[in-house]
PDB file of C-alpha atoms in Angstrom:
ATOM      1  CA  UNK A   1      -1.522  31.269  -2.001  1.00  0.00           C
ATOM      2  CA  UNK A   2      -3.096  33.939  -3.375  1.00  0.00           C
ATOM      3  CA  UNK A   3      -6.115  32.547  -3.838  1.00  0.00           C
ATOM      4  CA  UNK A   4      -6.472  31.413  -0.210  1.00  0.00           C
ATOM      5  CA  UNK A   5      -5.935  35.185   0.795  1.00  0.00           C
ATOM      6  CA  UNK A   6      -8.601  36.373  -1.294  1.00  0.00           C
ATOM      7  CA  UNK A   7     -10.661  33.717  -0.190  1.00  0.00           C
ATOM      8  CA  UNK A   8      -9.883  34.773   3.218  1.00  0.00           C
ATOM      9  CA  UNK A   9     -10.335  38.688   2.417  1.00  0.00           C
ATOM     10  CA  UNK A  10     -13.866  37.801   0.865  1.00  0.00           C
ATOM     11  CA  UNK A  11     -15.293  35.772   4.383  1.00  0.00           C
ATOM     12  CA  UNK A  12     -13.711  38.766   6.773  1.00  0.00           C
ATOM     13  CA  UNK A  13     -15.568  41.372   4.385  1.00  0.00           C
ATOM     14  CA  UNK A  14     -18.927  39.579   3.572  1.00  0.00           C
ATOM     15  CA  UNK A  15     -20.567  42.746   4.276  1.00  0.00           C
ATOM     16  CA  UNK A  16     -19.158  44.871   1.606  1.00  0.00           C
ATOM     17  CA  UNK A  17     -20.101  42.272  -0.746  1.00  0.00           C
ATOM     18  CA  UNK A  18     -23.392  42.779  -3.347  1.00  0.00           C
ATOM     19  CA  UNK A  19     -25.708  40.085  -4.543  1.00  0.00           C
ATOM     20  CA  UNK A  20     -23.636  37.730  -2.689  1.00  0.00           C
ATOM     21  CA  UNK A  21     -25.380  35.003  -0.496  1.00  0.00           C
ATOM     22  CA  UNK A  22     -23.087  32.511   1.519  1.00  0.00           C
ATOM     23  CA  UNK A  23     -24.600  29.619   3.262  1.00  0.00           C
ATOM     24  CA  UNK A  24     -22.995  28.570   6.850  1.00  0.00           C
ATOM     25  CA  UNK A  25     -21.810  25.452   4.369  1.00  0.00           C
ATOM     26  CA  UNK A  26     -18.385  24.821   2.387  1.00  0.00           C
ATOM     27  CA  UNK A  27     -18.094  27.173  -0.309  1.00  0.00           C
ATOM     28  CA  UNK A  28     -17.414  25.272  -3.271  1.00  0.00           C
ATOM     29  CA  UNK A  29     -15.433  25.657  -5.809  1.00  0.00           C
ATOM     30  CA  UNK A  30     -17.687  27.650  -8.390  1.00  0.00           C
ATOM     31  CA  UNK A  31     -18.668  30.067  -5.597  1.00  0.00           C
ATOM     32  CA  UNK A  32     -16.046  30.572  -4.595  1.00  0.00           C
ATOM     33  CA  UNK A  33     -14.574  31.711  -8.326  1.00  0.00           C
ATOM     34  CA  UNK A  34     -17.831  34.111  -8.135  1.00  0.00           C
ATOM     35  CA  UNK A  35     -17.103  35.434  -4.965  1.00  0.00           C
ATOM     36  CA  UNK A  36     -13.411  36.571  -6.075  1.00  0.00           C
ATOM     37  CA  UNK A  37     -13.881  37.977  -9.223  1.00  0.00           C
ATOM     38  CA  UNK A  38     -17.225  40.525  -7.597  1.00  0.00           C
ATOM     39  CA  UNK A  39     -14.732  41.166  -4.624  1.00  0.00           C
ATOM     40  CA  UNK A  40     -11.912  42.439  -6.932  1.00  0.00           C
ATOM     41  CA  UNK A  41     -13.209  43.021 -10.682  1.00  0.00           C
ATOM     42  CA  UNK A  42     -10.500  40.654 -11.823  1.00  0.00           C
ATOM     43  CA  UNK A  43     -10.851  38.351 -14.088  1.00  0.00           C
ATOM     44  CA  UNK A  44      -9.082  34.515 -13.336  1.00  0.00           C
ATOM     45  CA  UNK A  45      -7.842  31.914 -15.479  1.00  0.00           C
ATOM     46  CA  UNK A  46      -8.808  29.048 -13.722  1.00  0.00           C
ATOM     47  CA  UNK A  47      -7.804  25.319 -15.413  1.00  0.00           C
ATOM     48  CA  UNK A  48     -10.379  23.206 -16.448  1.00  0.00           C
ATOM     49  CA  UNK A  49     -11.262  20.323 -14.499  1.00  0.00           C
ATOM     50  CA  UNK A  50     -11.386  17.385 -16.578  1.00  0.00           C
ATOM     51  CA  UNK A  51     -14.940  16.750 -16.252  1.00  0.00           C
ATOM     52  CA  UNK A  52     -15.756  20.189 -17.524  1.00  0.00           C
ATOM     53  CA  UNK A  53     -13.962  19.124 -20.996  1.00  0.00           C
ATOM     54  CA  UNK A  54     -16.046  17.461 -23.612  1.00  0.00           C
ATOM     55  CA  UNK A  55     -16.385  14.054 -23.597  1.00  0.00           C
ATOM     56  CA  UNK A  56     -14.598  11.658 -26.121  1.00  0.00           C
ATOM     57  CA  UNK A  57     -16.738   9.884 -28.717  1.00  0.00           C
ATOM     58  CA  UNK A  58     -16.626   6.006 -29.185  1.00  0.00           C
ATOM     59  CA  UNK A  59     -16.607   5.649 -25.180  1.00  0.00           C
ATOM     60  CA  UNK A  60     -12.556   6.862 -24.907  1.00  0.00           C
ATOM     61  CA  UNK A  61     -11.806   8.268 -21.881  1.00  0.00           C
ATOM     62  CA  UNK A  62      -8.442   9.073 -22.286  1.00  0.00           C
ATOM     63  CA  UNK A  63      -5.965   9.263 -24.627  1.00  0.00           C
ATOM     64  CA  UNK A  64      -2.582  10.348 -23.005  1.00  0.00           C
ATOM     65  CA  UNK A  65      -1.380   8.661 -19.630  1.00  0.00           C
ATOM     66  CA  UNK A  66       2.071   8.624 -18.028  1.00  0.00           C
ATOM     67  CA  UNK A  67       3.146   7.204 -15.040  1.00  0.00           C
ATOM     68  CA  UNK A  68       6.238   6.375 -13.783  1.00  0.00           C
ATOM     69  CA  UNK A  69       5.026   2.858 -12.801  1.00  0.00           C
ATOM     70  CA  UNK A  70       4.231   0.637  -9.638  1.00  0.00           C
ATOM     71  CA  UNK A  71       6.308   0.223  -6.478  1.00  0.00           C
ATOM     72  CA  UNK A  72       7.329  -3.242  -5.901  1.00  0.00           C
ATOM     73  CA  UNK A  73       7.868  -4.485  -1.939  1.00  0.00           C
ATOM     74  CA  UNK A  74      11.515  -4.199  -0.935  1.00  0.00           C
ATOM     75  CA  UNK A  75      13.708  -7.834  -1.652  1.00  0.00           C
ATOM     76  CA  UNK A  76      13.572 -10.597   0.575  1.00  0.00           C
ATOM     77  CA  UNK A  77      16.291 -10.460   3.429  1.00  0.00           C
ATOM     78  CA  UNK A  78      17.585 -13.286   4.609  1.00  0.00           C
ATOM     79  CA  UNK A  79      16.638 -13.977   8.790  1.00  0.00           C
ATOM     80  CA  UNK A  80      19.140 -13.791  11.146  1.00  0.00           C
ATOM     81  CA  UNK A  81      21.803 -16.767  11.732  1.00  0.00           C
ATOM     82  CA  UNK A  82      20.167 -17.114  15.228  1.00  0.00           C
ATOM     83  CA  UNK A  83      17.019 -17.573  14.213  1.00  0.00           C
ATOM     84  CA  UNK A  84      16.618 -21.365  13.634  1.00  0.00           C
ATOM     85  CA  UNK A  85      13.857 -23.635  11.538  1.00  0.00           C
ATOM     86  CA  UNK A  86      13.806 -27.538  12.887  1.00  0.00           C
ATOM     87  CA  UNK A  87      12.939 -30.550  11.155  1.00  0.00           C
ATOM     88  CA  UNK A  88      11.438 -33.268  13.359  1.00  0.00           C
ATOM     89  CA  UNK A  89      13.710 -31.909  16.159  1.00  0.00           C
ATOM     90  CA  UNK A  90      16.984 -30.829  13.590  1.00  0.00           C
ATOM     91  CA  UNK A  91      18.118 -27.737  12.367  1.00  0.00           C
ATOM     92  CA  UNK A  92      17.898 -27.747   8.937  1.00  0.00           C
ATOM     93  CA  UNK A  93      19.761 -25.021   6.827  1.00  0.00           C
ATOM     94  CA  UNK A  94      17.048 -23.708   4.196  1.00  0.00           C
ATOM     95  CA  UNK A  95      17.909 -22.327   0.934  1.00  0.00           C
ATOM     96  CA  UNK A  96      16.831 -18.594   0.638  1.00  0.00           C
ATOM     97  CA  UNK A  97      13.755 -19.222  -1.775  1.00  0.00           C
ATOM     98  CA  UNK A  98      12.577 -22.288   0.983  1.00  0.00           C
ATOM     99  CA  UNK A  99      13.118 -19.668   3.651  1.00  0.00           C
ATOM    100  CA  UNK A 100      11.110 -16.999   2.570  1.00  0.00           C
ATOM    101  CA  UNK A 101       8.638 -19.177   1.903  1.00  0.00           C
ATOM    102  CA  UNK A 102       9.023 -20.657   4.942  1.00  0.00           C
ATOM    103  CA  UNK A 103       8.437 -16.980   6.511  1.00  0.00           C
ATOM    104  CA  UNK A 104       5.338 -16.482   5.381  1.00  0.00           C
ATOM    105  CA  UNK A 105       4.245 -19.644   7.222  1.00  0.00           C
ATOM    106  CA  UNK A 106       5.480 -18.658  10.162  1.00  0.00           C
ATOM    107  CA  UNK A 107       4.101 -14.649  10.325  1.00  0.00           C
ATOM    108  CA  UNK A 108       0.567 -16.982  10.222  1.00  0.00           C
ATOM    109  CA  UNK A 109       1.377 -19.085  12.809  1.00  0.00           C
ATOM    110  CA  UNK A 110      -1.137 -17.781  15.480  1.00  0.00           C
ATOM    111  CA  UNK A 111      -3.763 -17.715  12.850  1.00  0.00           C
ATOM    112  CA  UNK A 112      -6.998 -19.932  12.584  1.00  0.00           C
ATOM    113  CA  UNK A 113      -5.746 -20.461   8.986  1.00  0.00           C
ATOM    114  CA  UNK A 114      -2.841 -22.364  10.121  1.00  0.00           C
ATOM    115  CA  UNK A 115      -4.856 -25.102  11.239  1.00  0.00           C
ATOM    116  CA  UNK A 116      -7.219 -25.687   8.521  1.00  0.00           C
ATOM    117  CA  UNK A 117      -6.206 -28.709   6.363  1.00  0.00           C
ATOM    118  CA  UNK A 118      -6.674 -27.246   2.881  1.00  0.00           C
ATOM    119  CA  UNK A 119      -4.442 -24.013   3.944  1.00  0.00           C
ATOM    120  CA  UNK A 120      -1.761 -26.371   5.052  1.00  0.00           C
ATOM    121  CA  UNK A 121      -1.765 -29.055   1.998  1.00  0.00           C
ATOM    122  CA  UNK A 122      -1.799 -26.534  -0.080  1.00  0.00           C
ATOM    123  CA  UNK A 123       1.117 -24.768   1.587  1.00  0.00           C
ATOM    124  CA  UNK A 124       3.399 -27.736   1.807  1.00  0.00           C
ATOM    125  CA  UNK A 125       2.933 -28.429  -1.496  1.00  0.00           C
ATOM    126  CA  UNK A 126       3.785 -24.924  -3.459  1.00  0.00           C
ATOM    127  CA  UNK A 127       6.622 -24.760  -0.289  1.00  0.00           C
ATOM    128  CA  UNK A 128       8.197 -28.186  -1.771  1.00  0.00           C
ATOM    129  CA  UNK A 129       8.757 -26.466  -5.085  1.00  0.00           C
ATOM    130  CA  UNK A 130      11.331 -23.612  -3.800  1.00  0.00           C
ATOM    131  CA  UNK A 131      13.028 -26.243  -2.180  1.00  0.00           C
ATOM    132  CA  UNK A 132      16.251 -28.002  -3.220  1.00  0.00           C
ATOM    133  CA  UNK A 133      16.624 -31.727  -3.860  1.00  0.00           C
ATOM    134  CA  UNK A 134      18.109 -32.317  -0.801  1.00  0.00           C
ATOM    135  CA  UNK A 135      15.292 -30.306   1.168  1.00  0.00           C
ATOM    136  CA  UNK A 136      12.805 -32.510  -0.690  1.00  0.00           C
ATOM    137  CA  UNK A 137      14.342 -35.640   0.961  1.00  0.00           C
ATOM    138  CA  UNK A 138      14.575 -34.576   4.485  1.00  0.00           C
ATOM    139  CA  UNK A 139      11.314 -32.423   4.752  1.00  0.00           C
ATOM    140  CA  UNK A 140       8.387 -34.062   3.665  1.00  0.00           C
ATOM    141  CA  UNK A 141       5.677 -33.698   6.446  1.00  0.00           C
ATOM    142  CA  UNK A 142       4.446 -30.436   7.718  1.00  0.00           C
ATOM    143  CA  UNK A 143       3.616 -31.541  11.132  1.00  0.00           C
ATOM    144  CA  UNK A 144       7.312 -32.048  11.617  1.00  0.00           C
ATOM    145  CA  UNK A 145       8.045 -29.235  10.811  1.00  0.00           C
ATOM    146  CA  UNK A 146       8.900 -26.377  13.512  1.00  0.00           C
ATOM    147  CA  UNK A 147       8.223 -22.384  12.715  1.00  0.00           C
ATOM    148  CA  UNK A 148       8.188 -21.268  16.267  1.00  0.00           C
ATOM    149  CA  UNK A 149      11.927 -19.150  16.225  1.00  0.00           C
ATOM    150  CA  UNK A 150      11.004 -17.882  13.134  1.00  0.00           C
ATOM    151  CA  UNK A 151       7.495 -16.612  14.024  1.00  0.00           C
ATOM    152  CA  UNK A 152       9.253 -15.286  17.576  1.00  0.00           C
ATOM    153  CA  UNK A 153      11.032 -13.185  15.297  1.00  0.00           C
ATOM    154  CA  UNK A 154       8.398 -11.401  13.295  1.00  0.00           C
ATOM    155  CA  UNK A 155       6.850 -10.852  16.734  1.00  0.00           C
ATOM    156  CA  UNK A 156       9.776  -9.123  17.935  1.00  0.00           C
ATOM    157  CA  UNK A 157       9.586  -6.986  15.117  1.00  0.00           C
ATOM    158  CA  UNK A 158       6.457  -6.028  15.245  1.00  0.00           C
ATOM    159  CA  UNK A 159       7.044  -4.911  18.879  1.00  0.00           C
ATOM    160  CA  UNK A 160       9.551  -2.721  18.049  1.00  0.00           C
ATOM    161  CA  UNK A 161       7.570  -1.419  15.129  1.00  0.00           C
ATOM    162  CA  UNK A 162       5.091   0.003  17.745  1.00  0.00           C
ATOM    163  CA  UNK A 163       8.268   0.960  20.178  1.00  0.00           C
ATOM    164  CA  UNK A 164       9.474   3.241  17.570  1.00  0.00           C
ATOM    165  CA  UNK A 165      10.283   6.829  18.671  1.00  0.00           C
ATOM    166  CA  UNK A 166       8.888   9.959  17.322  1.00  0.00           C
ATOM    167  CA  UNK A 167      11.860  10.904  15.301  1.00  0.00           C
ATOM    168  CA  UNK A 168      12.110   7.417  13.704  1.00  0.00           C
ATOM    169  CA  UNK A 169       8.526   7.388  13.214  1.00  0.00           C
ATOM    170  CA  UNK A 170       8.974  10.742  11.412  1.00  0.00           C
ATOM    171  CA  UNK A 171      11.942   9.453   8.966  1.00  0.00           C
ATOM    172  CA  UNK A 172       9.919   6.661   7.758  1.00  0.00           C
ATOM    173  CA  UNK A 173       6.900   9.224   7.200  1.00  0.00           C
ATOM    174  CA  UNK A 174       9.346  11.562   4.875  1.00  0.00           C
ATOM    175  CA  UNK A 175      10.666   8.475   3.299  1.00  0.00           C
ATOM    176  CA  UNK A 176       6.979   7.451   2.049  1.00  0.00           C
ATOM    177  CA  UNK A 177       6.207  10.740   1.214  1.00  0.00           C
ATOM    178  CA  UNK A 178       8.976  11.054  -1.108  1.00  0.00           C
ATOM    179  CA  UNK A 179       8.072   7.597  -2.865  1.00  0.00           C
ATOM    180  CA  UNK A 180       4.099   9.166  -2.928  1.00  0.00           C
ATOM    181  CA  UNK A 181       5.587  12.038  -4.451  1.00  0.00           C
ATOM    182  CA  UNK A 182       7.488  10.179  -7.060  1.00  0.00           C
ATOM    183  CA  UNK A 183       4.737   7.368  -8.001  1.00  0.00           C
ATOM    184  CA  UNK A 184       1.918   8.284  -6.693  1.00  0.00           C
ATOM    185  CA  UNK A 185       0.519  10.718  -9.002  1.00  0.00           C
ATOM    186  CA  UNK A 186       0.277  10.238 -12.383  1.00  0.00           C
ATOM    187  CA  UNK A 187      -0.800  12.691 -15.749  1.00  0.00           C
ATOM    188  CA  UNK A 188      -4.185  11.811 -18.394  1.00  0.00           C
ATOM    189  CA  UNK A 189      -4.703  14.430 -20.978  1.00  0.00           C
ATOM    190  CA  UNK A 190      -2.549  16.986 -19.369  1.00  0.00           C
ATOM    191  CA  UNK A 191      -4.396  16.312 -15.655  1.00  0.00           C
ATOM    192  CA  UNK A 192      -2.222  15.341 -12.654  1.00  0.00           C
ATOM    193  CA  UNK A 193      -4.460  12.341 -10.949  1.00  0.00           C
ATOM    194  CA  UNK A 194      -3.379  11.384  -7.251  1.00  0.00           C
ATOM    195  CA  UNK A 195      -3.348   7.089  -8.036  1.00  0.00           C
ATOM    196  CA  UNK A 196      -5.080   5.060  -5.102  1.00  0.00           C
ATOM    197  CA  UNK A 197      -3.028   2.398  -4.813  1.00  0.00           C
ATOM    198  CA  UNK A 198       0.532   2.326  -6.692  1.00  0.00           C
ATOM    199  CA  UNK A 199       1.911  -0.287  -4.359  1.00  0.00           C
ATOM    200  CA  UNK A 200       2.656  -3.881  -5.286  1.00  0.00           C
ATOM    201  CA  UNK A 201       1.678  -6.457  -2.543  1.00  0.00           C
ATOM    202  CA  UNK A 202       4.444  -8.185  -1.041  1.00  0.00           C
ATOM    203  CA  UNK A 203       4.423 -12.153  -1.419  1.00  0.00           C
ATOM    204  CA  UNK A 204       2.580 -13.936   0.660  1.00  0.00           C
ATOM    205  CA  UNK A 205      -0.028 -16.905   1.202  1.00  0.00           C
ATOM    206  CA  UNK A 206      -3.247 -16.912  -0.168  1.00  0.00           C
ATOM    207  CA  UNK A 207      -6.200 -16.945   2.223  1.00  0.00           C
ATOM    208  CA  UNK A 208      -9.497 -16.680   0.941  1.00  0.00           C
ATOM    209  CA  UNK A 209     -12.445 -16.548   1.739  1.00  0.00           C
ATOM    210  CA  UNK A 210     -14.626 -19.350   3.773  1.00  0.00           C
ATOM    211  CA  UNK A 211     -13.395 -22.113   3.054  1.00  0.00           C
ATOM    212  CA  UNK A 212     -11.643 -21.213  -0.190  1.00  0.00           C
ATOM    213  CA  UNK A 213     -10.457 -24.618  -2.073  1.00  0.00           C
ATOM    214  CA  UNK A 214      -7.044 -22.680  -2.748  1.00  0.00           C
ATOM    215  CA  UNK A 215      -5.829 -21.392   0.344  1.00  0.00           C
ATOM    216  CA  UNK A 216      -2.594 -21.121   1.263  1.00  0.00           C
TER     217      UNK A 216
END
């Protein structure tokens, strides 16, 4: 804060200033140390910025790092009792692996992927592994298979996603800040780095690209 008022004091009182030159640009950094130090005769201790510090032989480019570690997407929770998967016209009960599986099907079901034969062998066929024997039997063609409640619900959810109010919207805001606050910086050499992306993707189907042999 202190900085920012000198800062501040230097731009109001450019004209008292000697052998100082500012551009209508950003002043950056190392000007801005200049400017500071002729405005007040003192002298800072600003911290090094890692690229300033000599580089490491043998290609290292750091030595200490700690993190607390990556954030992993919440657990899967179960769908609502009135929100139903048929099988050739019956309800079937899934098992919760089969049905979270199952969901990520159904989130995709107004998707061009959805209807591409590769996507949907290779769906069925990783889906028949989380099921249980007795899934196996009864389910054991896709086409007979019916989504539709299930992607109804995602739907709805997504609706009231964007129906949120401004105070909810704001909770959920704090609530990631104080997760980016906890993992998403981390310290090399001493340095705190801000970490671009210290999120684990949630589960899901894999799409591809083109005509990727492995999709879904």
């Amino acid at each position: 804060m202190k900085l920012l008022k000198l800062y501040v004091f230097a731009l109001n009182n450019i004209n008292i200033i000697s052998n100082v030159k500012i551009s209508s640009e950003i002043i950056f950094y190392y000007n801005l140390k200049s400017i500071i130090r002729k405005v007040t005769n003192l002298s800072f201790s600003f911290q090094h910025d890692r690229w300033e510090e000599e580089k490491k032989s043998d290609g290292v480019k750091w030595t200490f790092l700690e993190h607390k570690g990556p954030v992993f997407a919440p657990d899967y929770e179960p769908l609502p009792k009135n929100v139903k998967f048929f099988y050739d016209g019956e309800e079937i009960h899934l098992s919760q692996d089969a049905e979270e599986v199952a969901t990520f099907y159904a989130r995709m079901l107004d998707h061009d992927y959805t209807t591409k034969e590769a996507f949907n062998e290779n769906f069925f066929k990783d889906w028949r592994k989380t099921m249980t024997d007795s899934e196996r039997e009864k389910i054991t063609k896709l086409s007979k298979c019916n989504f539709k409640q299930m992607h109804a619900y995602f739907v709805q959810k997504s609706e009231e996603r964007k129906a949120m109010s401004k105070e909810e919207k704001k909770a959920i805001k704090e609530k990631n800040d104080e997760v980016l606050k906890e993992y998403g910086f981390c310290t090399i050499d001493g340095h705190k780095e801000k970490i671009g992306n210290f999120k684990i993707e949630p589960p899901g189907l894999f799409r591809g690209r083109g005509e990727h042999p492995k999709m879904g």
